[in-house]
CSV table of C-alpha atoms in Angstrom, one decimal:
chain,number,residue,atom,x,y,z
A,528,UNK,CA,4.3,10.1,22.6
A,529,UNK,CA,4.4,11.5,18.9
A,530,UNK,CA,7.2,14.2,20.2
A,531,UNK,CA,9.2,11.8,21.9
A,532,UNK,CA,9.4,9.4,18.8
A,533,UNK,CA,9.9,12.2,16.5
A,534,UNK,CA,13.0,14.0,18.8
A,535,UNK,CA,14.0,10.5,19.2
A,536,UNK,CA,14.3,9.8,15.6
A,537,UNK,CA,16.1,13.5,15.2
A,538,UNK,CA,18.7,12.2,17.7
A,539,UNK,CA,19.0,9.2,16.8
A,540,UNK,CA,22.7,8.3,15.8
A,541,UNK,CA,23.0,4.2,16.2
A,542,UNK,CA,20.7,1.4,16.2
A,543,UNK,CA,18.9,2.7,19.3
A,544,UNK,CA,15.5,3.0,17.8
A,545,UNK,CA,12.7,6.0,19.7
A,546,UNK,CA,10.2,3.2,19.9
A,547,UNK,CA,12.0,-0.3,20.0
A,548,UNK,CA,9.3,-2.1,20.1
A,549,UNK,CA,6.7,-0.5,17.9
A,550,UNK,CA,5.6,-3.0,15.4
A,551,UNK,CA,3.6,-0.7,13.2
A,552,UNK,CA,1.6,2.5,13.4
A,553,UNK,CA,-2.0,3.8,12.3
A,554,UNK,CA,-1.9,5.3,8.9
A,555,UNK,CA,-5.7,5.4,8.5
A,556,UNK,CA,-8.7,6.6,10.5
A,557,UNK,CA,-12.2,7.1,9.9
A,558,UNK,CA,-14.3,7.5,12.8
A,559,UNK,CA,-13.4,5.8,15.9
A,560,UNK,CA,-11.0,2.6,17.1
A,561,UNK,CA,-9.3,2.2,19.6
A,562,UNK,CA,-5.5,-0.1,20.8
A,563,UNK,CA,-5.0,-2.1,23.5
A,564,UNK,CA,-2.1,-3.2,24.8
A,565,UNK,CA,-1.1,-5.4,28.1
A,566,UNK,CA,-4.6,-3.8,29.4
A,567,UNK,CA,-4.0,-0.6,28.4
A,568,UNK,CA,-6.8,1.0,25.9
A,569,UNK,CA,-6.1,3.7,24.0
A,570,UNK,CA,-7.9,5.6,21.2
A,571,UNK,CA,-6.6,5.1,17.8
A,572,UNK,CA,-5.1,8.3,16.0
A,573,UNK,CA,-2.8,8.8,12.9
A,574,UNK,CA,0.5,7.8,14.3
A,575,UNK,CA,-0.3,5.6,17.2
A,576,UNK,CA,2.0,2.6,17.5
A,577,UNK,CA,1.4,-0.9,17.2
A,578,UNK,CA,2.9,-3.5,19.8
A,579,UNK,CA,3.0,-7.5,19.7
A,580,UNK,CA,-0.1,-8.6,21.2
A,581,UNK,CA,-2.3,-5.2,20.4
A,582,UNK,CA,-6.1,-5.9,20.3
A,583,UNK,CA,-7.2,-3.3,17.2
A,584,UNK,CA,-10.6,-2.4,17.4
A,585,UNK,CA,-13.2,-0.3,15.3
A,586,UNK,CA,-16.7,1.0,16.2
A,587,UNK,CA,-19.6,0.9,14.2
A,588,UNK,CA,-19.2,2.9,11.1
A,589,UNK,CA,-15.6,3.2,11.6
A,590,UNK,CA,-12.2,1.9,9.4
A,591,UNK,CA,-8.7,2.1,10.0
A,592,UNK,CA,-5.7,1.5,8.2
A,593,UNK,CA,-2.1,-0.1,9.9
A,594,UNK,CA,0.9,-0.7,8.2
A,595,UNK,CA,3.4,-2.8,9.7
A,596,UNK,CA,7.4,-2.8,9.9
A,597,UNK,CA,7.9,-6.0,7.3
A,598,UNK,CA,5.2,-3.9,5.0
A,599,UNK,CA,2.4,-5.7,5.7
A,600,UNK,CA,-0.8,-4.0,5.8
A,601,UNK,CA,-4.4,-4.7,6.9
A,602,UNK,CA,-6.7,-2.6,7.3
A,603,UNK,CA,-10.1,-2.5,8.9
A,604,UNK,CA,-13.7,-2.3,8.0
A,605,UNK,CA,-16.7,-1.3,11.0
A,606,UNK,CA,-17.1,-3.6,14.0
A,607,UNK,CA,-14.3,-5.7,13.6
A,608,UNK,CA,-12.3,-7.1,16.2
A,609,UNK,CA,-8.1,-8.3,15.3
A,610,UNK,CA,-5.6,-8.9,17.8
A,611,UNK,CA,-1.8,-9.3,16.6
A,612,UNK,CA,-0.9,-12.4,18.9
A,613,UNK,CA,2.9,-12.8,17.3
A,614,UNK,CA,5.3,-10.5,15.8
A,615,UNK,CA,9.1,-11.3,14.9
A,616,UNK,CA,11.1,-9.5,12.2
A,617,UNK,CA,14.3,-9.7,12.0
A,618,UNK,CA,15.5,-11.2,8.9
A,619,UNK,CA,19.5,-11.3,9.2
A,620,UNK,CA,19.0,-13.8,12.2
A,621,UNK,CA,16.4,-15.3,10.4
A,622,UNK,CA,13.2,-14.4,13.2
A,623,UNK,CA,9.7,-13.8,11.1
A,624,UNK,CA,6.6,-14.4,12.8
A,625,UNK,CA,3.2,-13.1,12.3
A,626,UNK,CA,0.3,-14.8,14.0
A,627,UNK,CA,-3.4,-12.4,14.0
A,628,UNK,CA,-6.5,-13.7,15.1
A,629,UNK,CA,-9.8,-12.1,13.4
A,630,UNK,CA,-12.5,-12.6,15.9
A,631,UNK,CA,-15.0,-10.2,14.2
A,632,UNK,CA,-15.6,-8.0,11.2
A,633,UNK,CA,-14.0,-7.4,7.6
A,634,UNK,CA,-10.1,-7.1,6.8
A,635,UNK,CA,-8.1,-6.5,3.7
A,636,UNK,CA,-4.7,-7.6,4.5
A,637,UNK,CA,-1.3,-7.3,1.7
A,638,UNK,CA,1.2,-9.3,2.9
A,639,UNK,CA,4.8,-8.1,3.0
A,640,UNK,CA,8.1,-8.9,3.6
A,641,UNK,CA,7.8,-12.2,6.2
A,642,UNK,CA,5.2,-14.0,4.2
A,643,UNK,CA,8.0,-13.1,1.6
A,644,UNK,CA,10.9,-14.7,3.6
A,645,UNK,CA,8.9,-17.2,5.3
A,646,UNK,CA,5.4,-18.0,3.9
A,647,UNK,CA,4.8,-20.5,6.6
A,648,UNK,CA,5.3,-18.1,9.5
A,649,UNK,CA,2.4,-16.0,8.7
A,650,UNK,CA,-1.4,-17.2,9.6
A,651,UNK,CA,-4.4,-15.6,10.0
A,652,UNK,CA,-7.0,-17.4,12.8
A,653,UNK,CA,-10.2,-17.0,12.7
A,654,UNK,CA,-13.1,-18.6,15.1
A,655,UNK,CA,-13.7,-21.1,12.3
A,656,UNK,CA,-10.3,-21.8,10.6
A,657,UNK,CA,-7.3,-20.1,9.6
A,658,UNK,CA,-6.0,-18.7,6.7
A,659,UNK,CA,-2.7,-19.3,5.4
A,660,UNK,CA,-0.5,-17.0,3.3
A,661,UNK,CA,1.3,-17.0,0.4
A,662,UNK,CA,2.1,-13.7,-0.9
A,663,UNK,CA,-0.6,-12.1,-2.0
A,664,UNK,CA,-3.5,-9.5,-1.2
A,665,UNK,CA,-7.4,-10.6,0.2
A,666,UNK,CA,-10.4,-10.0,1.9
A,667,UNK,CA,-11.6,-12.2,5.2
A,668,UNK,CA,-15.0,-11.3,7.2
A,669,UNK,CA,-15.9,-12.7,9.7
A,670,UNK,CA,-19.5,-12.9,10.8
A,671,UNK,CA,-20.6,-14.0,14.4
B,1495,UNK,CA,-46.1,-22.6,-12.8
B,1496,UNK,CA,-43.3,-25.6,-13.1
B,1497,UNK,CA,-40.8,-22.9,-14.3
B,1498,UNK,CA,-41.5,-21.1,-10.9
B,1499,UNK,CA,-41.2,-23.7,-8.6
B,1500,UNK,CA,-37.8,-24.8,-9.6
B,1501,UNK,CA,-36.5,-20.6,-9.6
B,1502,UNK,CA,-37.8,-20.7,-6.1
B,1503,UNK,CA,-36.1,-24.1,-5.2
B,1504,UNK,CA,-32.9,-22.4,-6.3
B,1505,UNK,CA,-33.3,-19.6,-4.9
B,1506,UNK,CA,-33.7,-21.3,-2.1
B,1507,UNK,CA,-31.0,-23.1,-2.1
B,1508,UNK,CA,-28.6,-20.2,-2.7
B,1509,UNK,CA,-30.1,-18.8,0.9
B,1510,UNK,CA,-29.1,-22.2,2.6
B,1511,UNK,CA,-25.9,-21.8,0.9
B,1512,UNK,CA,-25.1,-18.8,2.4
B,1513,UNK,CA,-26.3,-19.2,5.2
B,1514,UNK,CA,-24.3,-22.2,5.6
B,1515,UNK,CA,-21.2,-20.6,5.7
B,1516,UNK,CA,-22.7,-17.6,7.8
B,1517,UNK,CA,-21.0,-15.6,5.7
B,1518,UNK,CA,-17.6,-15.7,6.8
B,1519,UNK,CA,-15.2,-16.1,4.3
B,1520,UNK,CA,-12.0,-15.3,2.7
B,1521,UNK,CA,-11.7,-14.2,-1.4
B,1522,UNK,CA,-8.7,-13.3,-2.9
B,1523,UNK,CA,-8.4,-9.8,-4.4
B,1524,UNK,CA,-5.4,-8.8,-7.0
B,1525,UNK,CA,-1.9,-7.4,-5.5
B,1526,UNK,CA,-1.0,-3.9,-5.6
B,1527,UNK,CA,1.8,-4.9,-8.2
B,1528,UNK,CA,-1.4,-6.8,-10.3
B,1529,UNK,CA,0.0,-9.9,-9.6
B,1530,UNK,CA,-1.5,-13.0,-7.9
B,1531,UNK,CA,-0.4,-15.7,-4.7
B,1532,UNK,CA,-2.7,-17.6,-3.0
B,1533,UNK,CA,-4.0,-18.4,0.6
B,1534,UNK,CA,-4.7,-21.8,2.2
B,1535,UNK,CA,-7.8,-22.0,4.2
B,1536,UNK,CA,-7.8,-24.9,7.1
B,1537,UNK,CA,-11.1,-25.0,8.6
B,1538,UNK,CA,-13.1,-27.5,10.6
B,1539,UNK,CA,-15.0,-28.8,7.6
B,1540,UNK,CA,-11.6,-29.1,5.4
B,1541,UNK,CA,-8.6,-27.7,3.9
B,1542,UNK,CA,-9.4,-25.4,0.3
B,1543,UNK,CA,-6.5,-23.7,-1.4
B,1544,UNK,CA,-7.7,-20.6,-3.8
B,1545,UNK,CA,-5.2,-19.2,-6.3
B,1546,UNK,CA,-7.6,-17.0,-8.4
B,1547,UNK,CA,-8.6,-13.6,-8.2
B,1548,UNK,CA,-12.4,-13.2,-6.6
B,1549,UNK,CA,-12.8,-16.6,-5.7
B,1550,UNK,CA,-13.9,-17.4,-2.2
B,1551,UNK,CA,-14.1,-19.6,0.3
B,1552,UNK,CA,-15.7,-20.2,3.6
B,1553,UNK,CA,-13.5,-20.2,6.4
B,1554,UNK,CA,-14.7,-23.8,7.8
B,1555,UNK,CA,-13.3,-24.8,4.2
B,1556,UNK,CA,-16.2,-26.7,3.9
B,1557,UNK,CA,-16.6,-25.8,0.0
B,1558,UNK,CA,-14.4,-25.4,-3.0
B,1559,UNK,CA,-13.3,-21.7,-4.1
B,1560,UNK,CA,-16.2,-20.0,-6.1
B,1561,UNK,CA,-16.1,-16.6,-7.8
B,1562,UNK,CA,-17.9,-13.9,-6.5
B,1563,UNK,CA,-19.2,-10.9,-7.9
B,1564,UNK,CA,-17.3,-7.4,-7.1
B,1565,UNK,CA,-20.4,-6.1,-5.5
B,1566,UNK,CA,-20.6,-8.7,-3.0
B,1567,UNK,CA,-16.9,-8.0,-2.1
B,1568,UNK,CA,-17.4,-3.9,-2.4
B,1569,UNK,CA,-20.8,-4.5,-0.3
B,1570,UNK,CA,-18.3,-6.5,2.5
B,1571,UNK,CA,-15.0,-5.0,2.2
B,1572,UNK,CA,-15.6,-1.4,0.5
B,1573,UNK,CA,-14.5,0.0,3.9
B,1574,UNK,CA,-11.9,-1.4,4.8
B,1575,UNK,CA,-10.3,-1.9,1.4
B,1576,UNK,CA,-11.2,2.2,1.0
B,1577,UNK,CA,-9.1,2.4,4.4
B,1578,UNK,CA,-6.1,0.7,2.6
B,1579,UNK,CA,-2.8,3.2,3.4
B,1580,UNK,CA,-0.8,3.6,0.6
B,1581,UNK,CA,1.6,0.4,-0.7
B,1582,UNK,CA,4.9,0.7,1.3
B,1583,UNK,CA,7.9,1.6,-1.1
B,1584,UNK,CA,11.1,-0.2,-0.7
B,1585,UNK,CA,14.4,1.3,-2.4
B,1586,UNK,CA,18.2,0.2,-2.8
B,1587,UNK,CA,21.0,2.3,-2.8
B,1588,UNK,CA,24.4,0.7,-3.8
B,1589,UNK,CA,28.0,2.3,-2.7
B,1590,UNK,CA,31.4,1.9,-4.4
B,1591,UNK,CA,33.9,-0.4,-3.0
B,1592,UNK,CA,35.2,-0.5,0.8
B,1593,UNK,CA,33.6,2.9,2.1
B,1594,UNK,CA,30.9,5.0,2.7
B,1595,UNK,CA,30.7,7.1,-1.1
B,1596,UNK,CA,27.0,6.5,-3.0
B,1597,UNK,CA,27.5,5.2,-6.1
B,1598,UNK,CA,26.1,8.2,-8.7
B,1599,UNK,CA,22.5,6.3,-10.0
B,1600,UNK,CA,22.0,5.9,-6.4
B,1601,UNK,CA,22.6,9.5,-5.2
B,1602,UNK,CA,20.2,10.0,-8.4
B,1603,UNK,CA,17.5,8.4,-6.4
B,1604,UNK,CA,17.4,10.2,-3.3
B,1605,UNK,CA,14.9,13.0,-4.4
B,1606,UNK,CA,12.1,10.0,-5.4
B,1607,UNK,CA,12.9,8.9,-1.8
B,1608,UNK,CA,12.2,12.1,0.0
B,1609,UNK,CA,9.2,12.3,-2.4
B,1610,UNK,CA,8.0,8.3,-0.9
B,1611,UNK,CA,8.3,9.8,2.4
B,1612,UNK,CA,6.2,12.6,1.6
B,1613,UNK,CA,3.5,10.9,0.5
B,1614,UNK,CA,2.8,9.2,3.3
B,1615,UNK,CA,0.7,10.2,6.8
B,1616,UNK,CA,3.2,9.5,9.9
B,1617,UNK,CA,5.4,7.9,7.8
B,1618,UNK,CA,7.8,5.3,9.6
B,1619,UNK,CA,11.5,4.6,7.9
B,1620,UNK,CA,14.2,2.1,8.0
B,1621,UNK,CA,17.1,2.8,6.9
B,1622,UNK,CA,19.1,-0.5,6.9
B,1623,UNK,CA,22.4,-1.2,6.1
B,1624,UNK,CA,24.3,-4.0,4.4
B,1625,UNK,CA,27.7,-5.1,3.1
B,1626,UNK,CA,29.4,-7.4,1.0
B,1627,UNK,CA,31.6,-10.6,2.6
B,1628,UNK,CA,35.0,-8.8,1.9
B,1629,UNK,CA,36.6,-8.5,5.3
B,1630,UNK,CA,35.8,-10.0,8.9
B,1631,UNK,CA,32.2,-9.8,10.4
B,1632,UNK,CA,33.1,-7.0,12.6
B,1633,UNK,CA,34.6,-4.7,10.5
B,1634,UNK,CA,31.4,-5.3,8.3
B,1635,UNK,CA,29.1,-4.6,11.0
B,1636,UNK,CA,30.5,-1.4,11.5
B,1637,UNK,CA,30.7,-0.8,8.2
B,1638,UNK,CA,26.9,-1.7,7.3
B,1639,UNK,CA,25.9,0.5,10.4
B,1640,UNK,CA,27.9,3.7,8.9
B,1641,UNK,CA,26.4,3.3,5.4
B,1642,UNK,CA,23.5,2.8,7.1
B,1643,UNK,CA,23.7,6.2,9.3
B,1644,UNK,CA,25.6,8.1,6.1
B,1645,UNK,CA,22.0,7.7,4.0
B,1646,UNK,CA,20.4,8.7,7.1
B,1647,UNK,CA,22.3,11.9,7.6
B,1648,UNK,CA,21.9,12.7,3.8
B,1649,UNK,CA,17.9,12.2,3.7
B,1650,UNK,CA,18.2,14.7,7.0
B,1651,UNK,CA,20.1,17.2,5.4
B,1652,UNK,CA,17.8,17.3,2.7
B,1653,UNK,CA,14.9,17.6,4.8
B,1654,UNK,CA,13.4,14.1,5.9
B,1655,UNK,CA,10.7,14.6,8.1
B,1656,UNK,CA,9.5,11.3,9.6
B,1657,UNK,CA,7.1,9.9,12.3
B,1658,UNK,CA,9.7,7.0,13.3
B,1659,UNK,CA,13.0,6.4,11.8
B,1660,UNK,CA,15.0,3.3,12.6
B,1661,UNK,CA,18.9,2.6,11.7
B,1662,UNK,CA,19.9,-0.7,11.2
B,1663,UNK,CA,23.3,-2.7,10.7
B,1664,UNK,CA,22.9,-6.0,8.9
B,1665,UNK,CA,26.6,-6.4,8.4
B,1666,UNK,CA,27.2,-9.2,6.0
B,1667,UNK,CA,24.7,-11.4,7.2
B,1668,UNK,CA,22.0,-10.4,5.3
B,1669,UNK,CA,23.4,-10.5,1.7
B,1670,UNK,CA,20.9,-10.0,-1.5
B,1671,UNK,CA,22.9,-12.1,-3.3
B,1672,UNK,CA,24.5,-15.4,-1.6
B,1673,UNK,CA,28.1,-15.3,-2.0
B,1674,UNK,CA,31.2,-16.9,-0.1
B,1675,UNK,CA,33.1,-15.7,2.2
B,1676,UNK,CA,35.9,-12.9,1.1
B,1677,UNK,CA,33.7,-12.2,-1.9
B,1678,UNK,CA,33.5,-8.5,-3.7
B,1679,UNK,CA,29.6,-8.5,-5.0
B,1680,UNK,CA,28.5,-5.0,-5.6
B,1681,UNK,CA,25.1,-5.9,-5.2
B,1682,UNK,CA,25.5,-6.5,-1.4
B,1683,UNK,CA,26.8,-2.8,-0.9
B,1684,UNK,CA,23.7,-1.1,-0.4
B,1685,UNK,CA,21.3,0.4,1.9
B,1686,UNK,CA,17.9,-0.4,2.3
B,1687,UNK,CA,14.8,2.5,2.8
B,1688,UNK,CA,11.9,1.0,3.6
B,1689,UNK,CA,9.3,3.5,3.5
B,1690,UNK,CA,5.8,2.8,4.9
């Protein structure tokens, strides 16, 4: 997967991108998390990419760091649970979307570009309300 | 005896506070660039807004935003704000009039880029590329899309090493500064990196 983005991103030449639809990657990792996407779990590493709809997870003891393609990041403290239910950036046709839900756990999140652009597009949900956005960095935790 | 009675009332009434909100909540912390925004909470219980830095809410917005101390927050966040990657960079490289030539202060840059890009575990770019509204849409497309792939080939021949890198082609569309149509506005040459 890392090889094929990397030669991919050697090769590249036009707009055809090594990983389309990649909406961020792990830059982070202390002990262990895992991604899932459309049912498929994998174990988090350094480098693995982010899709719309990911559920990120961390284990007990555990923190991980993503950083998104509008330059939003989050990351993650132990136990916590965050799936990324809508992603759209594409500025020149005016698409920005970003829609997480925090269903467990601690997250620092520094928005980026789309709350930027289009502060109302970007919400975080959480089982008791939801968080709106307006530029700036914090802290949510969520506690069952 | 008095005196203790009404420390232990308080006391516990600071439990039932907490305990009230379960102690899920949101606080605001200080941008990277030491600036501050705000959030909006909408919750079962009501709607708070907080605009200062360390003051929290719980997420039923069920009370108004109250400072906390910053070991509460290093006690709930330490982790995750320790797992914090580094602050994207963003940087803008303008070109001279109708082609594909850097201008000089931009060509100037490209070492602090390559150093961005260094800095950073599997670093993913964008290179993105833009023009003024001199000239038809298509021509400008291309034209974005060969800037765009010029500053690519240039970070590559100086030895960009990248996890994911992504070439983009804005055209005109996508201008920095709004302008009408058939207007020279250096400001919209450019390219975009986006380093993260």
């Amino acid at each position: 997967m890392r090889t094929a983005i990397l030669l991919a991103g050697m090769l590249l030449s036009s707009t055809v991108l090594a990983d389309a639809n990649a909406i961020g990657y792990v830059k982070t990792l202390n002990g262990e998390a895992s991604i899932t996407t459309a049912g498929k779990k994998v174990k988090a590493e350094v480098g693995t990419a982010i899709f719309q709809g990911s559920q990120l997870k961390t284990a007990a003891k555990s923190s991980m760091g993503i950083t998104f393609k509008d330059e939003t990041v989050m990351s993650f403290g132990p136990d916590t649970e965050l799936t990324v239910d809508e992603y759209l950036y594409n500025p020149s046709q005016n698409k920005l979307k970003l829609g997480s839900k925090l269903t467990k756990g601690s997250l620092n999140y520094v928005s980026g570009v789309i709350a930027k652009l289009q502060p109302s597009a970007v919400t975080v949900t959480t089982p008791t309300g939801t968080i709106g956005v307006r530029g700036t960095q914090f802290a949510v935790r969520v506690e069952e | 005896m008095m005196k203790t009675g009404i420390k232990r009332l308080s006391a516990l009434a600071l439990v039932a506070s907490l305990v009230g909100c379960a102690n899920s909540y949101v606080v605001l912390l200080p941008n990277p660039d030491g600036t501050t925004g705000k959030v909006i909470v909408t919750g079962k219980k009501g709607q708070q807004v907080i605009d200062q830095v360390s003051a929290a809410v719980p997420l039923d917005g069920s009370k108004a935003p109250e400072a906390i101390s910053g070991d509460k927050i290093q006690r709930d966040f330490g982790a995750a704000i320790a797992a914090r990657p580094l602050i994207p960079e963003r940087f803008l490289l303008y070109f001279k009039s109708g082609g594909a030539d850097l201008t000089a202060e931009s060509a100037a840059l490209l070492p602090k880029v390559l150093k961005a890009v260094s800095l950073r575990p599997a670093v993913d770019v964008s290179v993105i590329g833009h023009t003024d509204t001199v000239g038809d849409k298509e021509y400008n497309r291309g034209l974005s899309l060969e800037r765009a792939q010029f500053v690519a080939n240039l970070l590559r021949k100086q030895g960009l090493k990248v996890h994911a890198l992504t070439v983009e082609s804005h055209g005109e569309r996508n201008p920095l500064v709004k302008t009408p149509d058939n207007t020279a506005e250096p400001r919209n040459r450019r390219v975009e990196i986006s380093i993260r």
